[in-house]
Amino acid sequence: MTKNTNNDYYNDVASYYDEDAKLGFEARANVNTSLDRIRNDFRKITTKYKFKNVLEIGCGPGFDVHWFASNYPKANFTAVDISDEMVKLTQKRLDKDSIKNASVSRSDERSLVKNFGENSFDLIYVYFGALNTVEDLDQTANEIRKLLVTDGIAVLTFVNKWYLRELFVQMLKLNFKIAFARLGKVWGGYSVDRFLKSHCYSPARINKAFSKFNLIERKGYSIFYPPWYNDHKVRNNPDKANRLWEKDQKAQNTGLWSKGEYTLFVFQK
């Protein structure tokens, strides 16, 4: 368990995502082509690894646990989210298709070992930065390590601290507060009118937190390709979208890989 736990912090995060669910998060995500492209790449990387018992942390409305459970019926999937409303949406999605090899419950990272036990999963994945809202990244890394079996895999994605494209664009617009928002100790999230206390992490900080793991691979997203919140820039122009996506792929072998909107890491216990 995390020492000196701040329950108010987690209650605020839960309330934020409860409200997000009611404001149409699911419907917005369903029509976002950039989210879909990035999500599919997350899945492509994840499915390279063998798994039988899988945990998703921060499942949101259940897009991914539903997809995995549907496509891998011989594996078992457990999903958790801090938001009651997101858990309800996930359960509804699973029930609709009578999916029996997946379950969902409300939890944050502090209770996972207590709820499921050590050495319970051979794969843990976190998509779209749920770990940016944990209070203690080092402690969370230890919890994930306890949950995994020996040689188990963790596929983890993070909102990146050093997102150069956004930094330069907002500086040119003279929006200095937005330009440097990710560089502080606390980040307020994506919304301009709703504050979410969270943290953006550099690749160095992530590697430090997960230093007891072996780093298998890493990747950056939306380096040149627009971030998901600018999907309108490519939604009706698939040729442009493909060109920018390919530029991102070529950037993986350069220092620019770590300067996109998201980073992905594959760690092995």
Protein backbone atom coordinates (compact mmCIF):
# COMPACT_ATOMS: atom_id res chain seq x y z
CA MET A 1 0.00 0.00 0.00
CA THR A 2 1.15 3.55 -0.68
CA LYS A 3 2.42 5.34 2.41
CA ASN A 4 0.73 8.58 3.49
CA THR A 5 -2.11 7.94 1.08
CA ASN A 6 -4.11 11.00 0.10
CA ASN A 7 -7.65 9.70 -0.41
CA ASP A 8 -8.84 13.17 -1.41
CA TYR A 9 -6.49 13.04 -4.39
CA TYR A 10 -7.97 9.78 -5.64
CA ASN A 11 -11.52 10.92 -4.96
CA ASP A 12 -10.87 13.98 -7.12
CA VAL A 13 -9.52 11.83 -9.96
CA ALA A 14 -12.51 9.49 -9.70
CA SER A 15 -14.96 12.41 -9.75
CA TYR A 16 -13.24 13.89 -12.80
CA TYR A 17 -13.67 10.68 -14.80
CA ASP A 18 -17.18 10.09 -13.49
CA GLU A 19 -18.07 13.46 -14.96
CA ASP A 20 -16.14 12.69 -18.15
CA ALA A 21 -18.23 9.56 -18.65
CA LYS A 22 -21.44 11.56 -18.28
CA LEU A 23 -20.17 14.25 -20.67
CA GLY A 24 -19.94 11.77 -23.55
CA PHE A 25 -16.37 10.49 -23.37
CA GLU A 26 -17.40 7.20 -24.98
CA ALA A 27 -19.17 8.82 -27.94
CA ARG A 28 -16.30 11.25 -28.59
CA ALA A 29 -13.74 8.47 -28.55
CA ASN A 30 -15.79 6.37 -30.97
CA VAL A 31 -15.44 8.94 -33.77
CA ASN A 32 -11.84 9.98 -33.16
CA THR A 33 -9.74 8.50 -35.97
CA SER A 34 -6.43 9.47 -34.35
CA LEU A 35 -7.33 7.76 -31.09
CA ASP A 36 -8.32 4.70 -33.08
CA ARG A 37 -5.07 4.60 -35.02
CA ILE A 38 -2.95 4.97 -31.89
CA ARG A 39 -5.06 2.45 -29.96
CA ASN A 40 -4.64 -0.12 -32.73
CA ASP A 41 -0.88 0.34 -32.60
CA PHE A 42 -0.90 -0.14 -28.82
CA ARG A 43 -2.80 -3.39 -29.36
CA LYS A 44 -0.47 -4.52 -32.13
CA ILE A 45 2.53 -4.14 -29.84
CA THR A 46 0.78 -5.79 -26.89
CA THR A 47 -0.32 -8.86 -28.82
CA LYS A 48 3.27 -9.70 -29.77
CA TYR A 49 3.64 -11.12 -26.26
CA LYS A 50 2.12 -14.32 -24.90
CA PHE A 51 -0.58 -14.02 -22.27
CA LYS A 52 -3.19 -16.03 -20.41
CA ASN A 53 -4.10 -13.82 -17.46
CA VAL A 54 -4.25 -10.11 -18.21
CA LEU A 55 -4.90 -6.97 -16.19
CA GLU A 56 -5.89 -3.62 -17.66
CA ILE A 57 -5.40 -0.61 -15.37
CA GLY A 58 -7.57 2.37 -16.25
CA CYS A 59 -10.01 0.67 -18.61
CA GLY A 60 -12.24 3.70 -19.23
CA PRO A 61 -15.45 2.66 -21.02
CA GLY A 62 -14.00 -0.75 -21.85
CA PHE A 63 -12.93 -0.47 -25.48
CA ASP A 64 -9.77 -2.51 -24.99
CA VAL A 65 -10.81 -5.18 -22.51
CA HIS A 66 -13.81 -5.88 -24.76
CA TRP A 67 -11.57 -6.15 -27.82
CA PHE A 68 -9.02 -8.40 -26.14
CA ALA A 69 -11.59 -10.68 -24.55
CA SER A 70 -13.48 -11.00 -27.85
CA ASN A 71 -10.38 -11.80 -29.87
CA TYR A 72 -8.66 -14.04 -27.32
CA PRO A 73 -11.43 -16.19 -25.81
CA LYS A 74 -8.99 -18.66 -24.21
CA ALA A 75 -7.36 -15.95 -22.07
CA ASN A 76 -8.76 -14.31 -18.94
CA PHE A 77 -9.02 -10.54 -18.61
CA THR A 78 -9.46 -8.33 -15.57
CA ALA A 79 -10.09 -4.61 -15.92
CA VAL A 80 -10.11 -1.91 -13.27
CA ASP A 81 -10.87 1.79 -13.26
CA ILE A 82 -11.03 4.41 -10.53
CA SER A 83 -14.34 5.76 -11.88
CA ASP A 84 -17.65 4.10 -10.99
CA GLU A 85 -19.21 5.48 -14.16
CA MET A 86 -16.46 4.06 -16.37
CA VAL A 87 -16.84 0.68 -14.68
CA LYS A 88 -20.57 0.78 -15.45
CA LEU A 89 -19.89 1.55 -19.10
CA THR A 90 -17.38 -1.30 -19.33
CA GLN A 91 -19.74 -3.78 -17.68
CA LYS A 92 -22.51 -2.73 -20.06
CA ARG A 93 -20.18 -3.28 -23.03
CA LEU A 94 -19.18 -6.75 -21.82
CA ASP A 95 -22.76 -7.74 -20.99
CA LYS A 96 -24.02 -6.63 -24.39
CA ASP A 97 -21.94 -9.31 -26.11
CA SER A 98 -22.18 -11.85 -23.26
CA ILE A 99 -18.42 -11.87 -22.77
CA LYS A 100 -17.57 -14.35 -20.02
CA ASN A 101 -13.75 -14.26 -19.97
CA ALA A 102 -13.52 -10.66 -18.71
CA SER A 103 -14.49 -8.88 -15.52
CA VAL A 104 -14.36 -5.27 -14.38
CA SER A 105 -14.27 -3.61 -10.96
CA ARG A 106 -13.53 -0.28 -9.34
CA SER A 107 -10.00 0.07 -7.99
CA ASP A 108 -6.93 2.23 -8.06
CA GLU A 109 -3.36 0.96 -8.12
CA ARG A 110 -3.03 0.97 -4.31
CA SER A 111 -5.41 -1.97 -3.86
CA LEU A 112 -4.46 -4.21 -6.75
CA VAL A 113 -2.09 -6.55 -4.93
CA LYS A 114 -4.53 -6.83 -2.03
CA ASN A 115 -7.43 -7.58 -4.39
CA PHE A 116 -5.73 -9.96 -6.82
CA GLY A 117 -2.59 -11.23 -5.12
CA GLU A 118 1.05 -11.34 -6.13
CA ASN A 119 2.13 -13.18 -9.30
CA SER A 120 -1.42 -13.08 -10.66
CA PHE A 121 -0.89 -11.79 -14.21
CA ASP A 122 1.47 -12.51 -17.08
CA LEU A 123 0.51 -9.27 -18.85
CA ILE A 124 -0.52 -5.85 -17.57
CA TYR A 125 -1.34 -3.01 -19.93
CA VAL A 126 -2.16 0.64 -19.41
CA TYR A 127 -3.31 2.66 -22.41
CA PHE A 128 -3.58 6.43 -22.81
CA GLY A 129 -1.80 7.50 -19.68
CA ALA A 130 -3.79 6.23 -16.71
CA LEU A 131 -0.53 6.12 -14.74
CA ASN A 132 -0.21 9.88 -15.11
CA THR A 133 -2.86 10.17 -12.40
CA VAL A 134 -1.22 7.93 -9.78
CA GLU A 135 0.13 9.69 -6.71
CA ASP A 136 3.45 7.83 -6.52
CA LEU A 137 4.92 6.41 -9.73
CA ASP A 138 7.73 4.57 -7.94
CA GLN A 139 5.30 2.81 -5.62
CA THR A 140 3.04 1.98 -8.55
CA ALA A 141 5.95 0.39 -10.38
CA ASN A 142 6.56 -1.81 -7.34
CA GLU A 143 2.89 -2.79 -7.22
CA ILE A 144 2.93 -3.74 -10.91
CA ARG A 145 6.06 -5.81 -10.35
CA LYS A 146 4.37 -7.72 -7.51
CA LEU A 147 1.33 -8.40 -9.66
CA LEU A 148 3.34 -9.90 -12.51
CA VAL A 149 4.66 -13.43 -12.72
CA THR A 150 8.36 -13.94 -13.41
CA ASP A 151 9.08 -12.80 -17.00
CA GLY A 152 5.67 -11.10 -17.07
CA ILE A 153 5.16 -8.15 -19.42
CA ALA A 154 3.91 -4.62 -18.72
CA VAL A 155 2.87 -2.46 -21.70
CA LEU A 156 2.59 1.06 -20.32
CA THR A 157 1.75 4.34 -22.01
CA PHE A 158 2.21 7.84 -20.65
CA VAL A 159 1.33 11.42 -21.48
CA ASN A 160 4.78 12.78 -22.29
CA LYS A 161 6.40 15.67 -20.46
CA TRP A 162 8.53 16.78 -23.41
CA TYR A 163 5.97 17.24 -26.18
CA LEU A 164 7.89 19.60 -28.47
CA ARG A 165 5.21 20.14 -31.11
CA GLU A 166 2.70 21.45 -28.58
CA LEU A 167 5.36 23.51 -26.84
CA PHE A 168 6.36 25.33 -30.04
CA VAL A 169 2.81 25.74 -31.37
CA GLN A 170 1.53 27.28 -28.15
CA MET A 171 4.56 29.56 -27.85
CA LEU A 172 3.92 30.87 -31.36
CA LYS A 173 0.35 31.59 -30.28
CA LEU A 174 1.72 33.35 -27.17
CA ASN A 175 -0.12 30.82 -24.98
CA PHE A 176 2.81 30.45 -22.62
CA LYS A 177 0.81 28.97 -19.77
CA ILE A 178 -0.38 26.13 -22.01
CA ALA A 179 3.03 25.79 -23.68
CA PHE A 180 4.82 25.06 -20.40
CA ALA A 181 1.97 23.36 -18.53
CA ARG A 182 3.45 19.87 -18.81
CA LEU A 183 6.81 20.90 -17.44
CA GLY A 184 5.62 21.62 -13.91
CA LYS A 185 5.29 19.16 -11.04
CA VAL A 186 1.52 19.10 -11.52
CA TRP A 187 -0.34 19.09 -14.83
CA GLY A 188 -4.00 20.06 -15.06
CA GLY A 189 -5.01 17.63 -17.82
CA TYR A 190 -6.36 18.28 -21.28
CA SER A 191 -9.53 20.20 -20.47
CA VAL A 192 -9.39 24.00 -20.52
CA ASP A 193 -12.19 24.36 -17.96
CA ARG A 194 -11.85 21.25 -15.75
CA PHE A 195 -8.73 20.68 -13.67
CA LEU A 196 -7.29 17.17 -13.22
CA LYS A 197 -4.33 17.00 -10.87
CA SER A 198 -1.90 14.73 -12.69
CA HIS A 199 1.75 14.45 -13.68
CA CYS A 200 3.57 14.31 -17.00
CA TYR A 201 6.64 12.08 -17.07
CA SER A 202 9.81 12.15 -19.12
CA PRO A 203 11.20 8.86 -20.46
CA ALA A 204 14.09 9.19 -18.00
CA ARG A 205 11.69 9.46 -15.07
CA ILE A 206 9.71 6.43 -16.27
CA ASN A 207 12.84 4.33 -16.72
CA LYS A 208 13.97 5.28 -13.23
CA ALA A 209 10.65 4.24 -11.68
CA PHE A 210 10.74 0.90 -13.53
CA SER A 211 14.47 0.31 -13.11
CA LYS A 212 13.88 -3.15 -11.60
CA PHE A 213 12.38 -4.26 -14.92
CA ASN A 214 14.07 -5.01 -18.22
CA LEU A 215 13.17 -2.54 -20.96
CA ILE A 216 12.10 -4.54 -24.02
CA GLU A 217 10.97 -1.78 -26.37
CA ARG A 218 9.76 1.81 -26.47
CA LYS A 219 7.91 4.03 -28.90
CA GLY A 220 6.70 7.61 -29.25
CA TYR A 221 3.41 8.86 -30.71
CA SER A 222 2.17 12.10 -32.28
CA ILE A 223 5.62 13.46 -32.96
CA PHE A 224 4.52 14.83 -36.34
CA TYR A 225 1.12 13.17 -36.43
CA PRO A 226 -1.50 15.35 -34.71
CA PRO A 227 -2.44 14.48 -31.12
CA TRP A 228 -5.86 12.95 -30.62
CA TYR A 229 -7.36 16.30 -29.60
CA ASN A 230 -6.42 17.69 -33.03
CA ASP A 231 -7.98 14.81 -34.92
CA HIS A 232 -10.01 17.28 -37.01
CA LYS A 233 -6.79 18.15 -38.87
CA VAL A 234 -6.54 14.69 -40.45
CA ARG A 235 -10.00 13.14 -40.03
CA ASN A 236 -11.08 13.97 -43.58
CA ASN A 237 -7.65 13.73 -45.16
CA PRO A 238 -6.43 10.12 -44.93
CA ASP A 239 -3.47 10.72 -47.25
CA LYS A 240 -2.15 13.45 -44.98
CA ALA A 241 -2.78 11.26 -41.95
CA ASN A 242 -0.81 8.39 -43.48
CA ARG A 243 2.12 10.63 -44.42
CA LEU A 244 2.40 12.08 -40.92
CA TRP A 245 2.04 8.65 -39.35
CA GLU A 246 4.90 7.35 -41.48
CA LYS A 247 7.05 10.30 -40.41
CA ASP A 248 6.43 9.25 -36.83
CA GLN A 249 7.57 5.69 -37.62
CA LYS A 250 10.81 6.95 -39.16
CA ALA A 251 11.43 9.17 -36.13
CA GLN A 252 11.58 6.16 -33.80
CA ASN A 253 15.25 5.64 -34.61
CA THR A 254 16.13 9.24 -33.75
CA GLY A 255 16.07 11.34 -30.60
CA LEU A 256 12.67 12.64 -31.66
CA TRP A 257 10.98 9.40 -30.60
CA SER A 258 10.74 10.80 -27.05
CA LYS A 259 9.32 14.19 -28.04
CA GLY A 260 5.78 13.17 -28.99
CA GLU A 261 2.46 13.41 -27.19
CA TYR A 262 2.56 9.86 -25.83
CA THR A 263 5.30 7.38 -25.01
CA LEU A 264 4.94 3.61 -24.78
CA PHE A 265 7.23 1.26 -22.86
CA VAL A 266 7.33 -2.51 -22.72
CA PHE A 267 8.92 -3.75 -19.51
CA GLN A 268 9.60 -7.34 -18.45
CA LYS A 269 9.85 -8.48 -14.85
